[in-house]
Structure formats: C-alpha cells, structure tokens
Amino acid sequence: MLVRVEHVMGMAVSLDLADPLPVPELERLADEVFDWLRLVDTTFSTYQADSEISRLGRGELRREDCSPMVGEVLDRCASLWDETRGYFDIMAGGRLDPSGYVKGWAVQRACDRLQLLGSSNHCLNAGGDIFVRGAAPGRSAWRVGVRHPWEALSLAWVLEVTDMAVATSGTYERGLHVYDPFTGEPAAALRSVTVVGPELGTADAYATAALAMGEAGIDWLAQLPGHECAVVTEDGRAMRSDGLPVVTDD
C-alpha cells in the first residue's frame, strides 16, 4: 500500500493505493495521478492569468484553439446546465469558471486511468471530493467521512462505498461562494450538500447546483436517478436519502 499527499489545484490531495503491487510500481502510478492533476490545474486554474481557461474567459483565446479537454469540459458543463435547470452555471459569478465540475472530472479521469494501469483498489480525495474503487485493506469497501458543517473535527456521516463518487459542496469552509444564477445572490439556505453517485464530476456539479437552489434543492436531489444525497440546512436540519450507504455500527 502507498499513501501520498500533495498540494495541487490549491488544496491538499491525498491518494491511497491499496493494491498488492511492488512499491516502485505504486510510486509510478502516484506520479501519473499527480502529473495529471498538475496539468489540469495549469489548464483550468482561474487563479493563473495565463491558464487556458483564464485566457478564454478574457477573450484572448478562441475555444477552437484550446486543448481538446477544454472543449470536453465546456460541453459537459453545458449539458449540466440543462440537467440542473440552469442552476449549474459556469458564468454565475460573472466570469467563466467551470471549477464546480473540473475538480471532480479531473479526479474521476485520474481514477479511470489508474484502473487501466492495473490499480483495482484506490481512493483519491481532492478537498473532500472523493472517488473510490475496490476496497481498503482488510475491508470490503472504503469508508468515507462527511465533515460536520459546524464542528471541523467531527463527522456528520460515515459512508461505506466502493466504485463510487462522494462529492460535497458547502459554505462552512469557503463562505458564501456559490451563487443563485437567477438572483445573483449568494446561496445561503443550505450549509452542506453531499451527493453519492457513479461519476465524480457529475456528482460534484449536482451538489453545487443543489446548494445554489437553496431549499428547493432538497426535493430536486431526491428525484435524481442513480444518486443518493445528504443535506444540512443553515438552520441545522439534517436529512438524507434512504439509500445513502451510511455506516450505522462498527
């Protein structure tokens, strides 16, 4: 087993490789993951003035002159705008910013690549957006903690998942950073939204959209096929879907 943590995309990213492979092979797999994430950051960072997405947003670069992955991301974001009734809007903050999809998409692509390279058991966690495959050592699945939205050292739920994405969007770390695209106001009614599903980029976008919807997002999440969810409102109510894979005992 190998565990590596690096600071990339503005956050701590942790990779657990639980495959019975030689250490040099595990190190090579980890290098592949973090090299990919650094490439994504260079391409999509809204904090780097010379990134493709920043130059595209300022009109200095045409879409057809961008990397193919930029077109892939923008096309998927357009589809997500339709799926979320316009609440997942990469222009909601007044400038081009697909970050609500890119992080999850990048992690998912990294894990898909790991599988192709022979890793069947891994967990990649980028700032609380997580994809797991296979199982942790000595278990039949991975256990993923969902942070308590007021108590930083406590957990609201512990989930047991395999071959699954867990994405959380909330206001408890970055403040009111998600906007309702129809009012232009920061979304403040929900404090934490967690979505569990088969693909991390989509789960991440759904969590962001539900946060933007406010309390209407609770009913919207409940109707999503193939996904489970957990929500904590700003006034302290906690609720979850019946199928959320919560650990109830040890």
PDB file of C-alpha atoms in Angstrom:
ATOM      1  CA  MET A   1       0.000   0.000   0.000  1.00  0.00           C
ATOM      2  CA  LEU A   2       1.091   3.551  -0.691  1.00  0.00           C
ATOM      3  CA  VAL A   3      -0.285   6.854   0.609  1.00  0.00           C
ATOM      4  CA  ARG A   4       0.772  10.160  -0.918  1.00  0.00           C
ATOM      5  CA  VAL A   5      -0.424  13.690  -0.201  1.00  0.00           C
ATOM      6  CA  GLU A   6       0.482  16.667  -2.388  1.00  0.00           C
ATOM      7  CA  HIS A   7      -0.695  20.246  -2.647  1.00  0.00           C
ATOM      8  CA  VAL A   8      -2.169  20.759  -6.096  1.00  0.00           C
ATOM      9  CA  MET A   9      -5.120  22.715  -7.513  1.00  0.00           C
ATOM     10  CA  GLY A  10      -4.945  24.912  -4.425  1.00  0.00           C
ATOM     11  CA  MET A  11      -5.689  22.121  -1.963  1.00  0.00           C
ATOM     12  CA  ALA A  12      -4.296  19.024  -0.302  1.00  0.00           C
ATOM     13  CA  VAL A  13      -4.946  15.985  -2.475  1.00  0.00           C
ATOM     14  CA  SER A  14      -4.486  12.541  -0.966  1.00  0.00           C
ATOM     15  CA  LEU A  15      -4.086   9.270  -2.839  1.00  0.00           C
ATOM     16  CA  ASP A  16      -4.345   5.830  -1.242  1.00  0.00           C
ATOM     17  CA  LEU A  17      -3.226   2.926  -3.408  1.00  0.00           C
ATOM     18  CA  ALA A  18      -4.203  -0.353  -1.766  1.00  0.00           C
ATOM     19  CA  ASP A  19      -3.102  -2.784  -4.466  1.00  0.00           C
ATOM     20  CA  PRO A  20      -0.554  -5.557  -3.695  1.00  0.00           C
ATOM     21  CA  LEU A  21       1.939  -4.170  -6.206  1.00  0.00           C
ATOM     22  CA  PRO A  22       5.678  -3.509  -5.844  1.00  0.00           C
ATOM     23  CA  VAL A  23       6.452  -0.143  -4.288  1.00  0.00           C
ATOM     24  CA  PRO A  24       8.172   1.207  -7.431  1.00  0.00           C
ATOM     25  CA  GLU A  25       5.013   0.430  -9.429  1.00  0.00           C
ATOM     26  CA  LEU A  26       2.825   2.143  -6.834  1.00  0.00           C
ATOM     27  CA  GLU A  27       5.127   5.163  -6.925  1.00  0.00           C
ATOM     28  CA  ARG A  28       4.844   5.289 -10.713  1.00  0.00           C
ATOM     29  CA  LEU A  29       1.046   5.175 -10.514  1.00  0.00           C
ATOM     30  CA  ALA A  30       1.058   8.000  -7.974  1.00  0.00           C
ATOM     31  CA  ASP A  31       3.336  10.058 -10.223  1.00  0.00           C
ATOM     32  CA  GLU A  32       0.851   9.603 -13.081  1.00  0.00           C
ATOM     33  CA  VAL A  33      -2.007  10.856 -10.918  1.00  0.00           C
ATOM     34  CA  PHE A  34      -0.293  13.981  -9.661  1.00  0.00           C
ATOM     35  CA  ASP A  35       1.244  14.834 -13.033  1.00  0.00           C
ATOM     36  CA  TRP A  36      -2.269  14.735 -14.496  1.00  0.00           C
ATOM     37  CA  LEU A  37      -3.718  16.912 -11.745  1.00  0.00           C
ATOM     38  CA  ARG A  38      -0.959  19.480 -12.246  1.00  0.00           C
ATOM     39  CA  LEU A  39      -1.738  19.564 -15.969  1.00  0.00           C
ATOM     40  CA  VAL A  40      -5.424  20.142 -15.202  1.00  0.00           C
ATOM     41  CA  ASP A  41      -4.510  22.962 -12.826  1.00  0.00           C
ATOM     42  CA  THR A  42      -2.276  24.611 -15.420  1.00  0.00           C
ATOM     43  CA  THR A  43      -5.105  24.431 -17.959  1.00  0.00           C
ATOM     44  CA  PHE A  44      -8.158  25.306 -15.872  1.00  0.00           C
ATOM     45  CA  SER A  45      -6.995  27.420 -12.933  1.00  0.00           C
ATOM     46  CA  THR A  46      -8.949  30.661 -12.658  1.00  0.00           C
ATOM     47  CA  TYR A  47      -6.181  31.981 -10.392  1.00  0.00           C
ATOM     48  CA  GLN A  48      -3.468  31.723 -13.044  1.00  0.00           C
ATOM     49  CA  ALA A  49      -3.713  34.547 -15.550  1.00  0.00           C
ATOM     50  CA  ASP A  50      -2.011  32.512 -18.270  1.00  0.00           C
ATOM     51  CA  SER A  51      -4.155  29.371 -17.955  1.00  0.00           C
ATOM     52  CA  GLU A  52      -6.219  28.452 -20.996  1.00  0.00           C
ATOM     53  CA  ILE A  53      -9.494  28.953 -19.134  1.00  0.00           C
ATOM     54  CA  SER A  54      -8.439  32.434 -17.935  1.00  0.00           C
ATOM     55  CA  ARG A  55      -7.341  33.463 -21.412  1.00  0.00           C
ATOM     56  CA  LEU A  56     -10.531  32.036 -22.912  1.00  0.00           C
ATOM     57  CA  GLY A  57     -12.637  33.928 -20.383  1.00  0.00           C
ATOM     58  CA  ARG A  58     -10.904  37.201 -21.270  1.00  0.00           C
ATOM     59  CA  GLY A  59     -11.414  36.596 -24.981  1.00  0.00           C
ATOM     60  CA  GLU A  60      -7.685  36.231 -25.663  1.00  0.00           C
ATOM     61  CA  LEU A  61      -8.046  32.636 -26.826  1.00  0.00           C
ATOM     62  CA  ARG A  62     -10.631  31.039 -29.098  1.00  0.00           C
ATOM     63  CA  ARG A  63     -12.298  27.825 -27.973  1.00  0.00           C
ATOM     64  CA  GLU A  64     -11.092  26.018 -31.089  1.00  0.00           C
ATOM     65  CA  ASP A  65      -7.519  26.936 -30.152  1.00  0.00           C
ATOM     66  CA  CYS A  66      -7.821  25.434 -26.651  1.00  0.00           C
ATOM     67  CA  SER A  67      -6.804  21.937 -25.636  1.00  0.00           C
ATOM     68  CA  PRO A  68      -9.370  19.248 -26.519  1.00  0.00           C
ATOM     69  CA  MET A  69     -10.052  18.694 -22.820  1.00  0.00           C
ATOM     70  CA  VAL A  70     -11.273  22.301 -22.515  1.00  0.00           C
ATOM     71  CA  GLY A  71     -13.914  21.627 -25.143  1.00  0.00           C
ATOM     72  CA  GLU A  72     -14.837  18.369 -23.404  1.00  0.00           C
ATOM     73  CA  VAL A  73     -15.340  20.149 -20.084  1.00  0.00           C
ATOM     74  CA  LEU A  74     -17.313  23.049 -21.573  1.00  0.00           C
ATOM     75  CA  ASP A  75     -19.602  20.674 -23.465  1.00  0.00           C
ATOM     76  CA  ARG A  76     -20.332  18.698 -20.301  1.00  0.00           C
ATOM     77  CA  CYS A  77     -20.945  21.895 -18.347  1.00  0.00           C
ATOM     78  CA  ALA A  78     -23.492  22.926 -20.968  1.00  0.00           C
ATOM     79  CA  SER A  79     -25.268  19.576 -20.523  1.00  0.00           C
ATOM     80  CA  LEU A  80     -25.221  20.026 -16.753  1.00  0.00           C
ATOM     81  CA  TRP A  81     -26.780  23.477 -17.156  1.00  0.00           C
ATOM     82  CA  ASP A  82     -29.737  21.738 -18.826  1.00  0.00           C
ATOM     83  CA  GLU A  83     -29.879  18.907 -16.278  1.00  0.00           C
ATOM     84  CA  THR A  84     -29.937  21.329 -13.344  1.00  0.00           C
ATOM     85  CA  ARG A  85     -32.475  23.746 -14.855  1.00  0.00           C
ATOM     86  CA  GLY A  86     -29.790  26.403 -15.168  1.00  0.00           C
ATOM     87  CA  TYR A  87     -28.567  26.265 -11.566  1.00  0.00           C
ATOM     88  CA  PHE A  88     -25.192  24.811 -12.513  1.00  0.00           C
ATOM     89  CA  ASP A  89     -23.965  27.859 -14.374  1.00  0.00           C
ATOM     90  CA  ILE A  90     -20.260  28.347 -15.031  1.00  0.00           C
ATOM     91  CA  MET A  91     -20.914  32.072 -15.569  1.00  0.00           C
ATOM     92  CA  ALA A  92     -22.906  32.568 -12.340  1.00  0.00           C
ATOM     93  CA  GLY A  93     -20.110  34.509 -10.672  1.00  0.00           C
ATOM     94  CA  GLY A  94     -19.795  36.922 -13.594  1.00  0.00           C
ATOM     95  CA  ARG A  95     -16.846  35.214 -15.297  1.00  0.00           C
ATOM     96  CA  LEU A  96     -16.059  31.865 -16.897  1.00  0.00           C
ATOM     97  CA  ASP A  97     -15.404  29.407 -14.067  1.00  0.00           C
ATOM     98  CA  PRO A  98     -16.003  25.669 -14.600  1.00  0.00           C
ATOM     99  CA  SER A  99     -14.299  24.785 -11.293  1.00  0.00           C
ATOM    100  CA  GLY A 100     -17.520  23.235  -9.934  1.00  0.00           C
ATOM    101  CA  TYR A 101     -17.086  20.468 -12.493  1.00  0.00           C
ATOM    102  CA  VAL A 102     -13.374  20.402 -13.239  1.00  0.00           C
ATOM    103  CA  LYS A 103     -12.126  19.145  -9.873  1.00  0.00           C
ATOM    104  CA  GLY A 104     -14.427  16.136  -9.817  1.00  0.00           C
ATOM    105  CA  TRP A 105     -13.857  15.439 -13.507  1.00  0.00           C
ATOM    106  CA  ALA A 106     -10.083  15.519 -13.025  1.00  0.00           C
ATOM    107  CA  VAL A 107     -10.219  13.107 -10.082  1.00  0.00           C
ATOM    108  CA  GLN A 108     -12.525  10.769 -11.984  1.00  0.00           C
ATOM    109  CA  ARG A 109     -10.249  10.776 -15.025  1.00  0.00           C
ATOM    110  CA  ALA A 110      -7.257  10.039 -12.778  1.00  0.00           C
ATOM    111  CA  CYS A 111      -9.022   7.064 -11.199  1.00  0.00           C
ATOM    112  CA  ASP A 112     -10.157   5.749 -14.567  1.00  0.00           C
ATOM    113  CA  ARG A 113      -6.543   5.934 -15.715  1.00  0.00           C
ATOM    114  CA  LEU A 114      -5.404   4.095 -12.579  1.00  0.00           C
ATOM    115  CA  GLN A 115      -7.799   1.288 -13.367  1.00  0.00           C
ATOM    116  CA  LEU A 116      -6.442   0.981 -16.909  1.00  0.00           C
ATOM    117  CA  LEU A 117      -2.922   0.809 -15.489  1.00  0.00           C
ATOM    118  CA  GLY A 118      -3.797  -2.057 -13.170  1.00  0.00           C
ATOM    119  CA  SER A 119      -4.950  -0.478  -9.900  1.00  0.00           C
ATOM    120  CA  SER A 120      -8.209  -2.010  -8.664  1.00  0.00           C
ATOM    121  CA  ASN A 121      -8.179  -0.601  -5.126  1.00  0.00           C
ATOM    122  CA  HIS A 122      -7.654   3.117  -4.600  1.00  0.00           C
ATOM    123  CA  CYS A 123      -9.077   6.264  -3.044  1.00  0.00           C
ATOM    124  CA  LEU A 124      -8.407   9.761  -4.394  1.00  0.00           C
ATOM    125  CA  ASN A 125      -9.538  12.695  -2.257  1.00  0.00           C
ATOM    126  CA  ALA A 126      -9.328  16.262  -3.552  1.00  0.00           C
ATOM    127  CA  GLY A 127     -10.567  18.657  -0.911  1.00  0.00           C
ATOM    128  CA  GLY A 128     -13.441  16.408   0.142  1.00  0.00           C
ATOM    129  CA  ASP A 129     -14.451  15.318  -3.357  1.00  0.00           C
ATOM    130  CA  ILE A 130     -13.633  11.625  -3.461  1.00  0.00           C
ATOM    131  CA  PHE A 131     -13.687   8.671  -5.795  1.00  0.00           C
ATOM    132  CA  VAL A 132     -13.020   5.168  -4.524  1.00  0.00           C
ATOM    133  CA  ARG A 133     -12.548   1.896  -6.324  1.00  0.00           C
ATOM    134  CA  GLY A 134     -12.336  -1.576  -4.820  1.00  0.00           C
ATOM    135  CA  ALA A 135     -11.703  -1.681  -1.097  1.00  0.00           C
ATOM    136  CA  ALA A 136      -9.419  -0.521   1.673  1.00  0.00           C
ATOM    137  CA  PRO A 137      -7.036  -3.106   3.153  1.00  0.00           C
ATOM    138  CA  GLY A 138      -8.889  -5.608   5.318  1.00  0.00           C
ATOM    139  CA  ARG A 139     -12.333  -4.326   4.316  1.00  0.00           C
ATOM    140  CA  SER A 140     -14.905  -4.996   1.615  1.00  0.00           C
ATOM    141  CA  ALA A 141     -15.254  -1.287   0.763  1.00  0.00           C
ATOM    142  CA  TRP A 142     -13.868   2.149   1.639  1.00  0.00           C
ATOM    143  CA  ARG A 143     -15.169   4.292   4.490  1.00  0.00           C
ATOM    144  CA  VAL A 144     -15.605   7.980   3.710  1.00  0.00           C
ATOM    145  CA  GLY A 145     -16.342  10.586   6.360  1.00  0.00           C
ATOM    146  CA  VAL A 146     -18.570  13.583   5.591  1.00  0.00           C
ATOM    147  CA  ARG A 147     -17.442  16.547   7.667  1.00  0.00           C
ATOM    148  CA  HIS A 148     -19.771  18.075  10.215  1.00  0.00           C
ATOM    149  CA  PRO A 149     -20.605  21.531   8.825  1.00  0.00           C
ATOM    150  CA  TRP A 150     -20.071  23.323  12.147  1.00  0.00           C
ATOM    151  CA  GLU A 151     -17.600  21.108  14.016  1.00  0.00           C
ATOM    152  CA  ALA A 152     -14.416  20.770  11.953  1.00  0.00           C
ATOM    153  CA  LEU A 153     -13.128  17.752  13.860  1.00  0.00           C
ATOM    154  CA  SER A 154     -16.427  15.820  13.795  1.00  0.00           C
ATOM    155  CA  LEU A 155     -18.265  13.840  11.144  1.00  0.00           C
ATOM    156  CA  ALA A 156     -21.892  14.163  10.153  1.00  0.00           C
ATOM    157  CA  TRP A 157     -21.956  10.765   8.445  1.00  0.00           C
ATOM    158  CA  VAL A 158     -19.620   7.900   7.649  1.00  0.00           C
ATOM    159  CA  LEU A 159     -20.330   6.217   4.319  1.00  0.00           C
ATOM    160  CA  GLU A 160     -19.233   2.797   3.119  1.00  0.00           C
ATOM    161  CA  VAL A 161     -18.720   2.819  -0.643  1.00  0.00           C
ATOM    162  CA  THR A 162     -16.929   1.063  -3.480  1.00  0.00           C
ATOM    163  CA  ASP A 163     -16.591   2.087  -7.132  1.00  0.00           C
ATOM    164  CA  MET A 164     -18.388   5.282  -6.234  1.00  0.00           C
ATOM    165  CA  ALA A 165     -18.019   9.063  -6.048  1.00  0.00           C
ATOM    166  CA  VAL A 166     -18.724  11.207  -2.990  1.00  0.00           C
ATOM    167  CA  ALA A 167     -18.924  14.974  -3.569  1.00  0.00           C
ATOM    168  CA  THR A 168     -19.691  17.652  -1.006  1.00  0.00           C
ATOM    169  CA  SER A 169     -20.415  21.335  -1.580  1.00  0.00           C
ATOM    170  CA  GLY A 170     -20.879  23.670   1.355  1.00  0.00           C
ATOM    171  CA  THR A 171     -20.455  27.107   2.839  1.00  0.00           C
ATOM    172  CA  TYR A 172     -18.582  26.127   6.006  1.00  0.00           C
ATOM    173  CA  GLU A 173     -15.040  26.496   4.646  1.00  0.00           C
ATOM    174  CA  ARG A 174     -15.134  28.999   1.776  1.00  0.00           C
ATOM    175  CA  GLY A 175     -18.126  31.043   2.917  1.00  0.00           C
ATOM    176  CA  LEU A 176     -20.914  32.023   0.533  1.00  0.00           C
ATOM    177  CA  HIS A 177     -19.070  31.239  -2.699  1.00  0.00           C
ATOM    178  CA  VAL A 178     -21.921  29.629  -4.697  1.00  0.00           C
ATOM    179  CA  TYR A 179     -24.410  31.987  -6.350  1.00  0.00           C
ATOM    180  CA  ASP A 180     -28.022  31.595  -7.386  1.00  0.00           C
ATOM    181  CA  PRO A 181     -27.675  32.405 -11.108  1.00  0.00           C
ATOM    182  CA  PHE A 182     -31.239  33.722 -11.302  1.00  0.00           C
ATOM    183  CA  THR A 183     -30.963  36.261  -8.486  1.00  0.00           C
ATOM    184  CA  GLY A 184     -27.220  36.888  -8.478  1.00  0.00           C
ATOM    185  CA  GLU A 185     -27.252  36.453  -4.698  1.00  0.00           C
ATOM    186  CA  PRO A 186     -25.030  34.061  -2.718  1.00  0.00           C
ATOM    187  CA  ALA A 187     -26.758  30.790  -1.848  1.00  0.00           C
ATOM    188  CA  ALA A 188     -27.153  30.687   1.920  1.00  0.00           C
ATOM    189  CA  ALA A 189     -30.056  28.352   2.795  1.00  0.00           C
ATOM    190  CA  LEU A 190     -28.067  25.101   2.741  1.00  0.00           C
ATOM    191  CA  ARG A 191     -24.850  24.648   4.655  1.00  0.00           C
ATOM    192  CA  SER A 192     -23.751  21.289   3.249  1.00  0.00           C
ATOM    193  CA  VAL A 193     -24.810  19.089   0.332  1.00  0.00           C
ATOM    194  CA  THR A 194     -23.308  15.652  -0.295  1.00  0.00           C
ATOM    195  CA  VAL A 195     -24.055  13.615  -3.422  1.00  0.00           C
ATOM    196  CA  VAL A 196     -23.051   9.985  -3.953  1.00  0.00           C
ATOM    197  CA  GLY A 197     -23.058   8.636  -7.491  1.00  0.00           C
ATOM    198  CA  PRO A 198     -21.141   6.728 -10.155  1.00  0.00           C
ATOM    199  CA  GLU A 199     -19.124   9.641 -11.591  1.00  0.00           C
ATOM    200  CA  LEU A 200     -17.448  12.394  -9.590  1.00  0.00           C
ATOM    201  CA  GLY A 201     -17.625  15.333 -11.994  1.00  0.00           C
ATOM    202  CA  THR A 202     -21.403  14.934 -12.260  1.00  0.00           C
ATOM    203  CA  ALA A 203     -21.860  14.363  -8.512  1.00  0.00           C
ATOM    204  CA  ASP A 204     -19.807  17.495  -7.794  1.00  0.00           C
ATOM    205  CA  ALA A 205     -21.872  19.578 -10.221  1.00  0.00           C
ATOM    206  CA  TYR A 206     -25.139  18.247  -8.776  1.00  0.00           C
ATOM    207  CA  ALA A 207     -24.014  19.151  -5.241  1.00  0.00           C
ATOM    208  CA  THR A 208     -23.098  22.668  -6.384  1.00  0.00           C
ATOM    209  CA  ALA A 209     -26.407  23.096  -8.220  1.00  0.00           C
ATOM    210  CA  ALA A 210     -28.433  21.943  -5.215  1.00  0.00           C
ATOM    211  CA  LEU A 211     -26.565  24.387  -2.992  1.00  0.00           C
ATOM    212  CA  ALA A 212     -27.407  27.164  -5.464  1.00  0.00           C
ATOM    213  CA  MET A 213     -31.095  26.168  -5.448  1.00  0.00           C
ATOM    214  CA  GLY A 214     -31.407  26.550  -1.695  1.00  0.00           C
ATOM    215  CA  GLU A 215     -34.165  24.542  -0.020  1.00  0.00           C
ATOM    216  CA  ALA A 216     -35.687  23.714  -3.410  1.00  0.00           C
ATOM    217  CA  GLY A 217     -32.528  21.695  -3.997  1.00  0.00           C
ATOM    218  CA  ILE A 218     -33.595  19.135  -1.384  1.00  0.00           C
ATOM    219  CA  ASP A 219     -36.574  17.932  -3.438  1.00  0.00           C
ATOM    220  CA  TRP A 220     -34.565  18.180  -6.654  1.00  0.00           C
ATOM    221  CA  LEU A 221     -31.845  15.913  -5.250  1.00  0.00           C
ATOM    222  CA  ALA A 222     -34.416  13.364  -4.122  1.00  0.00           C
ATOM    223  CA  GLN A 223     -35.526  12.877  -7.734  1.00  0.00           C
ATOM    224  CA  LEU A 224     -32.072  12.246  -9.227  1.00  0.00           C
ATOM    225  CA  PRO A 225     -31.845   8.710 -10.599  1.00  0.00           C
ATOM    226  CA  GLY A 226     -28.835   6.686  -9.552  1.00  0.00           C
ATOM    227  CA  HIS A 227     -27.698   9.127  -6.861  1.00  0.00           C
ATOM    228  CA  GLU A 228     -28.022   9.369  -3.085  1.00  0.00           C
ATOM    229  CA  CYS A 229     -27.679  12.531  -1.019  1.00  0.00           C
ATOM    230  CA  ALA A 230     -27.346  14.141   2.405  1.00  0.00           C
ATOM    231  CA  VAL A 231     -28.159  17.759   3.246  1.00  0.00           C
ATOM    232  CA  VAL A 232     -27.671  20.028   6.241  1.00  0.00           C
ATOM    233  CA  THR A 233     -29.573  23.311   6.196  1.00  0.00           C
ATOM    234  CA  GLU A 234     -28.262  26.578   7.555  1.00  0.00           C
ATOM    235  CA  ASP A 235     -30.764  26.368  10.423  1.00  0.00           C
ATOM    236  CA  GLY A 236     -29.380  22.973  11.462  1.00  0.00           C
ATOM    237  CA  ARG A 237     -31.749  20.409   9.968  1.00  0.00           C
ATOM    238  CA  ALA A 238     -30.067  17.239   8.666  1.00  0.00           C
ATOM    239  CA  MET A 239     -31.641  14.843   6.188  1.00  0.00           C
ATOM    240  CA  ARG A 240     -30.533  12.067   3.873  1.00  0.00           C
ATOM    241  CA  SER A 241     -31.940   9.800   1.194  1.00  0.00           C
ATOM    242  CA  ASP A 242     -32.998   6.301   2.199  1.00  0.00           C
ATOM    243  CA  GLY A 243     -30.328   4.664   0.064  1.00  0.00           C
ATOM    244  CA  LEU A 244     -27.361   6.624   1.391  1.00  0.00           C
ATOM    245  CA  PRO A 245     -24.755   3.983   2.365  1.00  0.00           C
ATOM    246  CA  VAL A 246     -24.336   5.117   5.962  1.00  0.00           C
ATOM    247  CA  VAL A 247     -22.319   3.063   8.437  1.00  0.00           C
ATOM    248  CA  THR A 248     -24.522   2.540  11.469  1.00  0.00           C
ATOM    249  CA  ASP A 249     -22.105   0.484  13.573  1.00  0.00           C
ATOM    250  CA  ASP A 250     -18.581  -0.924  13.526  1.00  0.00           C
TER     251      ASP A 250
END
